[in-house]
Amino acid sequence: DLSILNSLMAEDSDIHGIVNGYATLFSPTSEGLRLQASLASDDLAVADVTAGKFTVEAGMDAGRLSAKVRNTLDGKEILLFDGEYATAARDIRADASINGLNLGIAEPIFSDLFSQMGGRLYGNFRARGNLDNPEVLSDSLKLDDVLMRLNITNVPYTLNGNLSLSA
């Protein structure tokens, strides 16, 4: 029952849903800590925003953490994430394909900065390199009626259009 996370999150998180699956931790091994996990939630909701079905496949072996996340809602693929992190080298490789992600599900994460988050995000995102100076790239993000109320000023902003990220 994911509602147990509400006590760890912001006041208005209101997380609901059931997770099924497994997570196995192997320790010690000759290569250090090892993890395998496969989790699924068919009915995730955050702050009254239905997020749909999430599946997570994750593992850690020989100092390399990997994860694949898939989110579908009403039979439509909303998010596909594939990433890897090398712990010793601090190198990251992450790719995300986003097709109408409701940003309202991120409101509890950014609650110190924004409230009343909503609208949809589309596009592709990529990150590569060392965490001290990663290459972050997206030249195909699209904001569709994205609403964010900046808490410090209590002013709502609505954003539409294309967005490019590079660092």
PDB file of C-alpha atoms in Angstrom:
ATOM      1  CA  ASP A   1       0.000   0.000   0.000  1.00  0.00           C
ATOM      2  CA  LEU A   2       1.755   3.163  -1.244  1.00  0.00           C
ATOM      3  CA  SER A   3      -0.213   5.426   1.110  1.00  0.00           C
ATOM      4  CA  ILE A   4       2.456   4.618   3.712  1.00  0.00           C
ATOM      5  CA  LEU A   5       4.707   7.055   1.785  1.00  0.00           C
ATOM      6  CA  ASN A   6       2.430   9.973   2.681  1.00  0.00           C
ATOM      7  CA  SER A   7       4.036  10.258   6.110  1.00  0.00           C
ATOM      8  CA  LEU A   8       7.434  10.778   4.422  1.00  0.00           C
ATOM      9  CA  MET A   9       6.295  13.256   1.764  1.00  0.00           C
ATOM     10  CA  ALA A  10       4.902  16.778   1.610  1.00  0.00           C
ATOM     11  CA  GLU A  11       1.577  17.504   3.284  1.00  0.00           C
ATOM     12  CA  ASP A  12      -0.560  17.289   0.138  1.00  0.00           C
ATOM     13  CA  SER A  13       1.117  14.236  -1.430  1.00  0.00           C
ATOM     14  CA  ASP A  14      -1.917  11.984  -1.062  1.00  0.00           C
ATOM     15  CA  ILE A  15      -0.276   8.961  -2.720  1.00  0.00           C
ATOM     16  CA  HIS A  16      -2.546   5.958  -3.370  1.00  0.00           C
ATOM     17  CA  GLY A  17      -2.001   2.612  -5.014  1.00  0.00           C
ATOM     18  CA  ILE A  18      -0.830  -0.915  -4.455  1.00  0.00           C
ATOM     19  CA  VAL A  19       2.590  -2.238  -5.502  1.00  0.00           C
ATOM     20  CA  ASN A  20       3.200  -5.871  -6.321  1.00  0.00           C
ATOM     21  CA  GLY A  21       6.470  -7.568  -7.165  1.00  0.00           C
ATOM     22  CA  TYR A  22       9.737  -8.464  -5.571  1.00  0.00           C
ATOM     23  CA  ALA A  23      13.076  -7.013  -4.555  1.00  0.00           C
ATOM     24  CA  THR A  24      16.017  -9.216  -3.642  1.00  0.00           C
ATOM     25  CA  LEU A  25      19.225  -7.967  -2.061  1.00  0.00           C
ATOM     26  CA  PHE A  26      22.315 -10.167  -2.259  1.00  0.00           C
ATOM     27  CA  SER A  27      25.170  -9.398   0.120  1.00  0.00           C
ATOM     28  CA  PRO A  28      27.997  -9.967   0.349  1.00  0.00           C
ATOM     29  CA  THR A  29      29.034 -11.155  -3.095  1.00  0.00           C
ATOM     30  CA  SER A  30      32.491 -11.187  -4.634  1.00  0.00           C
ATOM     31  CA  GLU A  31      31.536  -8.021  -6.540  1.00  0.00           C
ATOM     32  CA  GLY A  32      29.831  -6.251  -3.636  1.00  0.00           C
ATOM     33  CA  LEU A  33      26.172  -5.505  -3.173  1.00  0.00           C
ATOM     34  CA  ARG A  34      23.747  -6.954  -5.735  1.00  0.00           C
ATOM     35  CA  LEU A  35      20.050  -6.125  -6.188  1.00  0.00           C
ATOM     36  CA  GLN A  36      17.257  -7.344  -8.445  1.00  0.00           C
ATOM     37  CA  ALA A  37      13.749  -5.885  -8.401  1.00  0.00           C
ATOM     38  CA  SER A  38      10.571  -6.056 -10.427  1.00  0.00           C
ATOM     39  CA  LEU A  39       7.666  -3.920  -9.214  1.00  0.00           C
ATOM     40  CA  ALA A  40       4.293  -2.950 -10.682  1.00  0.00           C
ATOM     41  CA  SER A  41       1.413  -0.701  -9.664  1.00  0.00           C
ATOM     42  CA  ASP A  42      -1.835  -0.720 -11.628  1.00  0.00           C
ATOM     43  CA  ASP A  43      -3.583   2.195  -9.970  1.00  0.00           C
ATOM     44  CA  LEU A  44      -1.079   4.835  -8.851  1.00  0.00           C
ATOM     45  CA  ALA A  45      -2.482   8.274  -7.979  1.00  0.00           C
ATOM     46  CA  VAL A  46      -0.632  11.273  -6.549  1.00  0.00           C
ATOM     47  CA  ALA A  47      -2.366  14.412  -5.235  1.00  0.00           C
ATOM     48  CA  ASP A  48      -5.636  13.454  -6.967  1.00  0.00           C
ATOM     49  CA  VAL A  49      -3.867  12.924 -10.317  1.00  0.00           C
ATOM     50  CA  THR A  50      -4.318   9.448 -11.765  1.00  0.00           C
ATOM     51  CA  ALA A  51      -0.939   8.251 -12.977  1.00  0.00           C
ATOM     52  CA  GLY A  52      -2.012   4.820 -14.214  1.00  0.00           C
ATOM     53  CA  LYS A  53       0.120   1.710 -14.391  1.00  0.00           C
ATOM     54  CA  PHE A  54       3.832   1.767 -13.546  1.00  0.00           C
ATOM     55  CA  THR A  55       6.318  -1.039 -14.003  1.00  0.00           C
ATOM     56  CA  VAL A  56       9.865  -0.856 -12.685  1.00  0.00           C
ATOM     57  CA  GLU A  57      12.691  -3.271 -13.440  1.00  0.00           C
ATOM     58  CA  ALA A  58      15.857  -2.453 -11.515  1.00  0.00           C
ATOM     59  CA  GLY A  59      19.119  -4.051 -10.648  1.00  0.00           C
ATOM     60  CA  MET A  60      22.542  -3.432  -9.212  1.00  0.00           C
ATOM     61  CA  ASP A  61      25.522  -5.565 -10.022  1.00  0.00           C
ATOM     62  CA  ALA A  62      29.267  -4.878  -9.954  1.00  0.00           C
ATOM     63  CA  GLY A  63      28.704  -1.256  -8.921  1.00  0.00           C
ATOM     64  CA  ARG A  64      26.295  -0.516 -11.767  1.00  0.00           C
ATOM     65  CA  LEU A  65      22.691   0.432 -10.988  1.00  0.00           C
ATOM     66  CA  SER A  66      20.188   0.062 -13.832  1.00  0.00           C
ATOM     67  CA  ALA A  67      16.494   0.871 -14.064  1.00  0.00           C
ATOM     68  CA  LYS A  68      13.708   0.705 -16.624  1.00  0.00           C
ATOM     69  CA  VAL A  69      10.425   2.435 -15.845  1.00  0.00           C
ATOM     70  CA  ARG A  70       7.279   2.292 -17.966  1.00  0.00           C
ATOM     71  CA  ASN A  71       4.067   4.216 -17.318  1.00  0.00           C
ATOM     72  CA  THR A  72       0.817   3.644 -19.185  1.00  0.00           C
ATOM     73  CA  LEU A  73      -2.544   5.310 -18.705  1.00  0.00           C
ATOM     74  CA  ASP A  74      -5.704   4.147 -20.461  1.00  0.00           C
ATOM     75  CA  GLY A  75      -3.600   1.921 -22.739  1.00  0.00           C
ATOM     76  CA  LYS A  76      -1.340   4.793 -23.872  1.00  0.00           C
ATOM     77  CA  GLU A  77       2.396   4.789 -23.109  1.00  0.00           C
ATOM     78  CA  ILE A  78       3.084   7.982 -21.148  1.00  0.00           C
ATOM     79  CA  LEU A  79       6.661   7.474 -19.955  1.00  0.00           C
ATOM     80  CA  LEU A  80       9.504   5.167 -20.894  1.00  0.00           C
ATOM     81  CA  PHE A  81      12.754   5.581 -18.948  1.00  0.00           C
ATOM     82  CA  ASP A  82      15.942   3.570 -19.325  1.00  0.00           C
ATOM     83  CA  GLY A  83      18.971   4.452 -17.250  1.00  0.00           C
ATOM     84  CA  GLU A  84      22.213   3.272 -15.762  1.00  0.00           C
ATOM     85  CA  TYR A  85      24.528   4.664 -13.089  1.00  0.00           C
ATOM     86  CA  ALA A  86      28.089   3.504 -12.404  1.00  0.00           C
ATOM     87  CA  THR A  87      28.626   4.178  -8.706  1.00  0.00           C
ATOM     88  CA  ALA A  88      32.434   4.248  -8.600  1.00  0.00           C
ATOM     89  CA  ALA A  89      32.901   6.407 -11.702  1.00  0.00           C
ATOM     90  CA  ARG A  90      29.730   8.452 -10.951  1.00  0.00           C
ATOM     91  CA  ASP A  91      28.746   8.125 -14.621  1.00  0.00           C
ATOM     92  CA  ILE A  92      25.143   8.291 -15.746  1.00  0.00           C
ATOM     93  CA  ARG A  93      23.319   7.247 -18.893  1.00  0.00           C
ATOM     94  CA  ALA A  94      19.612   8.047 -18.937  1.00  0.00           C
ATOM     95  CA  ASP A  95      16.998   8.275 -21.683  1.00  0.00           C
ATOM     96  CA  ALA A  96      13.343   9.182 -21.286  1.00  0.00           C
ATOM     97  CA  SER A  97      10.529   9.302 -23.806  1.00  0.00           C
ATOM     98  CA  ILE A  98       7.568  11.305 -22.517  1.00  0.00           C
ATOM     99  CA  ASN A  99       4.135  11.327 -24.166  1.00  0.00           C
ATOM    100  CA  GLY A 100       1.666  13.465 -22.226  1.00  0.00           C
ATOM    101  CA  LEU A 101       2.950  13.117 -18.658  1.00  0.00           C
ATOM    102  CA  ASN A 102       0.659  15.017 -16.281  1.00  0.00           C
ATOM    103  CA  LEU A 103       3.032  17.239 -14.292  1.00  0.00           C
ATOM    104  CA  GLY A 104       0.567  17.312 -11.398  1.00  0.00           C
ATOM    105  CA  ILE A 105       2.115  14.061 -10.166  1.00  0.00           C
ATOM    106  CA  ALA A 106       5.374  15.955  -9.542  1.00  0.00           C
ATOM    107  CA  GLU A 107       3.762  18.597  -7.316  1.00  0.00           C
ATOM    108  CA  PRO A 108       4.642  16.862  -4.009  1.00  0.00           C
ATOM    109  CA  ILE A 109       8.312  16.762  -5.056  1.00  0.00           C
ATOM    110  CA  PHE A 110       8.433  20.483  -5.871  1.00  0.00           C
ATOM    111  CA  SER A 111       5.967  21.645  -3.198  1.00  0.00           C
ATOM    112  CA  ASP A 112       8.530  23.999  -1.625  1.00  0.00           C
ATOM    113  CA  LEU A 113       8.716  25.949  -4.911  1.00  0.00           C
ATOM    114  CA  PHE A 114       5.435  25.386  -6.751  1.00  0.00           C
ATOM    115  CA  SER A 115       1.806  24.582  -6.084  1.00  0.00           C
ATOM    116  CA  GLN A 116      -1.160  23.931  -8.371  1.00  0.00           C
ATOM    117  CA  MET A 117       1.007  22.095 -10.891  1.00  0.00           C
ATOM    118  CA  GLY A 118      -0.656  20.619 -13.934  1.00  0.00           C
ATOM    119  CA  GLY A 119      -0.543  20.347 -17.686  1.00  0.00           C
ATOM    120  CA  ARG A 120       1.289  17.862 -19.869  1.00  0.00           C
ATOM    121  CA  LEU A 121       4.866  17.300 -20.999  1.00  0.00           C
ATOM    122  CA  TYR A 122       5.905  15.634 -24.273  1.00  0.00           C
ATOM    123  CA  GLY A 123       9.293  14.829 -25.791  1.00  0.00           C
ATOM    124  CA  ASN A 124      12.610  13.102 -25.256  1.00  0.00           C
ATOM    125  CA  PHE A 125      15.311  13.692 -22.699  1.00  0.00           C
ATOM    126  CA  ARG A 126      18.877  12.403 -22.468  1.00  0.00           C
ATOM    127  CA  ALA A 127      21.638  12.639 -19.846  1.00  0.00           C
ATOM    128  CA  ARG A 128      25.195  11.294 -20.199  1.00  0.00           C
ATOM    129  CA  GLY A 129      28.509  11.573 -18.403  1.00  0.00           C
ATOM    130  CA  ASN A 130      29.851  12.204 -14.958  1.00  0.00           C
ATOM    131  CA  LEU A 131      27.452  13.548 -12.326  1.00  0.00           C
ATOM    132  CA  ASP A 132      29.826  16.457 -11.654  1.00  0.00           C
ATOM    133  CA  ASN A 133      29.236  17.752 -15.195  1.00  0.00           C
ATOM    134  CA  PRO A 134      26.714  15.655 -17.116  1.00  0.00           C
ATOM    135  CA  GLU A 135      25.601  16.369 -20.662  1.00  0.00           C
ATOM    136  CA  VAL A 136      21.858  17.012 -20.526  1.00  0.00           C
ATOM    137  CA  LEU A 137      20.048  17.317 -23.814  1.00  0.00           C
ATOM    138  CA  SER A 138      16.523  17.677 -25.079  1.00  0.00           C
ATOM    139  CA  ASP A 139      15.589  19.606 -28.153  1.00  0.00           C
ATOM    140  CA  SER A 140      12.116  18.174 -28.474  1.00  0.00           C
ATOM    141  CA  LEU A 141      10.265  18.941 -25.244  1.00  0.00           C
ATOM    142  CA  LYS A 142       6.794  20.416 -25.566  1.00  0.00           C
ATOM    143  CA  LEU A 143       4.785  22.019 -22.764  1.00  0.00           C
ATOM    144  CA  ASP A 144       1.002  21.797 -23.098  1.00  0.00           C
ATOM    145  CA  ASP A 145      -0.976  24.066 -20.735  1.00  0.00           C
ATOM    146  CA  VAL A 146       1.595  23.578 -17.952  1.00  0.00           C
ATOM    147  CA  LEU A 147       0.441  25.426 -14.837  1.00  0.00           C
ATOM    148  CA  MET A 148       2.731  26.271 -11.929  1.00  0.00           C
ATOM    149  CA  ARG A 149       2.007  28.664  -9.093  1.00  0.00           C
ATOM    150  CA  LEU A 150       5.294  30.078  -7.818  1.00  0.00           C
ATOM    151  CA  ASN A 151       4.941  29.908  -4.032  1.00  0.00           C
ATOM    152  CA  ILE A 152       7.225  32.830  -3.232  1.00  0.00           C
ATOM    153  CA  THR A 153       5.025  35.249  -5.218  1.00  0.00           C
ATOM    154  CA  ASN A 154       1.750  33.261  -5.268  1.00  0.00           C
ATOM    155  CA  VAL A 155       1.547  34.033  -9.009  1.00  0.00           C
ATOM    156  CA  PRO A 156       0.325  31.285 -11.366  1.00  0.00           C
ATOM    157  CA  TYR A 157       2.149  30.792 -14.667  1.00  0.00           C
ATOM    158  CA  THR A 158       0.839  28.909 -17.693  1.00  0.00           C
ATOM    159  CA  LEU A 159       3.435  27.644 -20.139  1.00  0.00           C
ATOM    160  CA  ASN A 160       2.897  26.391 -23.701  1.00  0.00           C
ATOM    161  CA  GLY A 161       5.306  25.643 -26.494  1.00  0.00           C
ATOM    162  CA  ASN A 162       8.635  24.031 -27.185  1.00  0.00           C
ATOM    163  CA  LEU A 163      11.498  23.798 -24.737  1.00  0.00           C
ATOM    164  CA  SER A 164      15.136  22.921 -25.314  1.00  0.00           C
ATOM    165  CA  LEU A 165      17.549  21.848 -22.603  1.00  0.00           C
ATOM    166  CA  SER A 166      21.294  21.524 -22.875  1.00  0.00           C
ATOM    167  CA  ALA A 167      24.043  21.563 -20.318  1.00  0.00           C
TER     168      ALA A 167
END
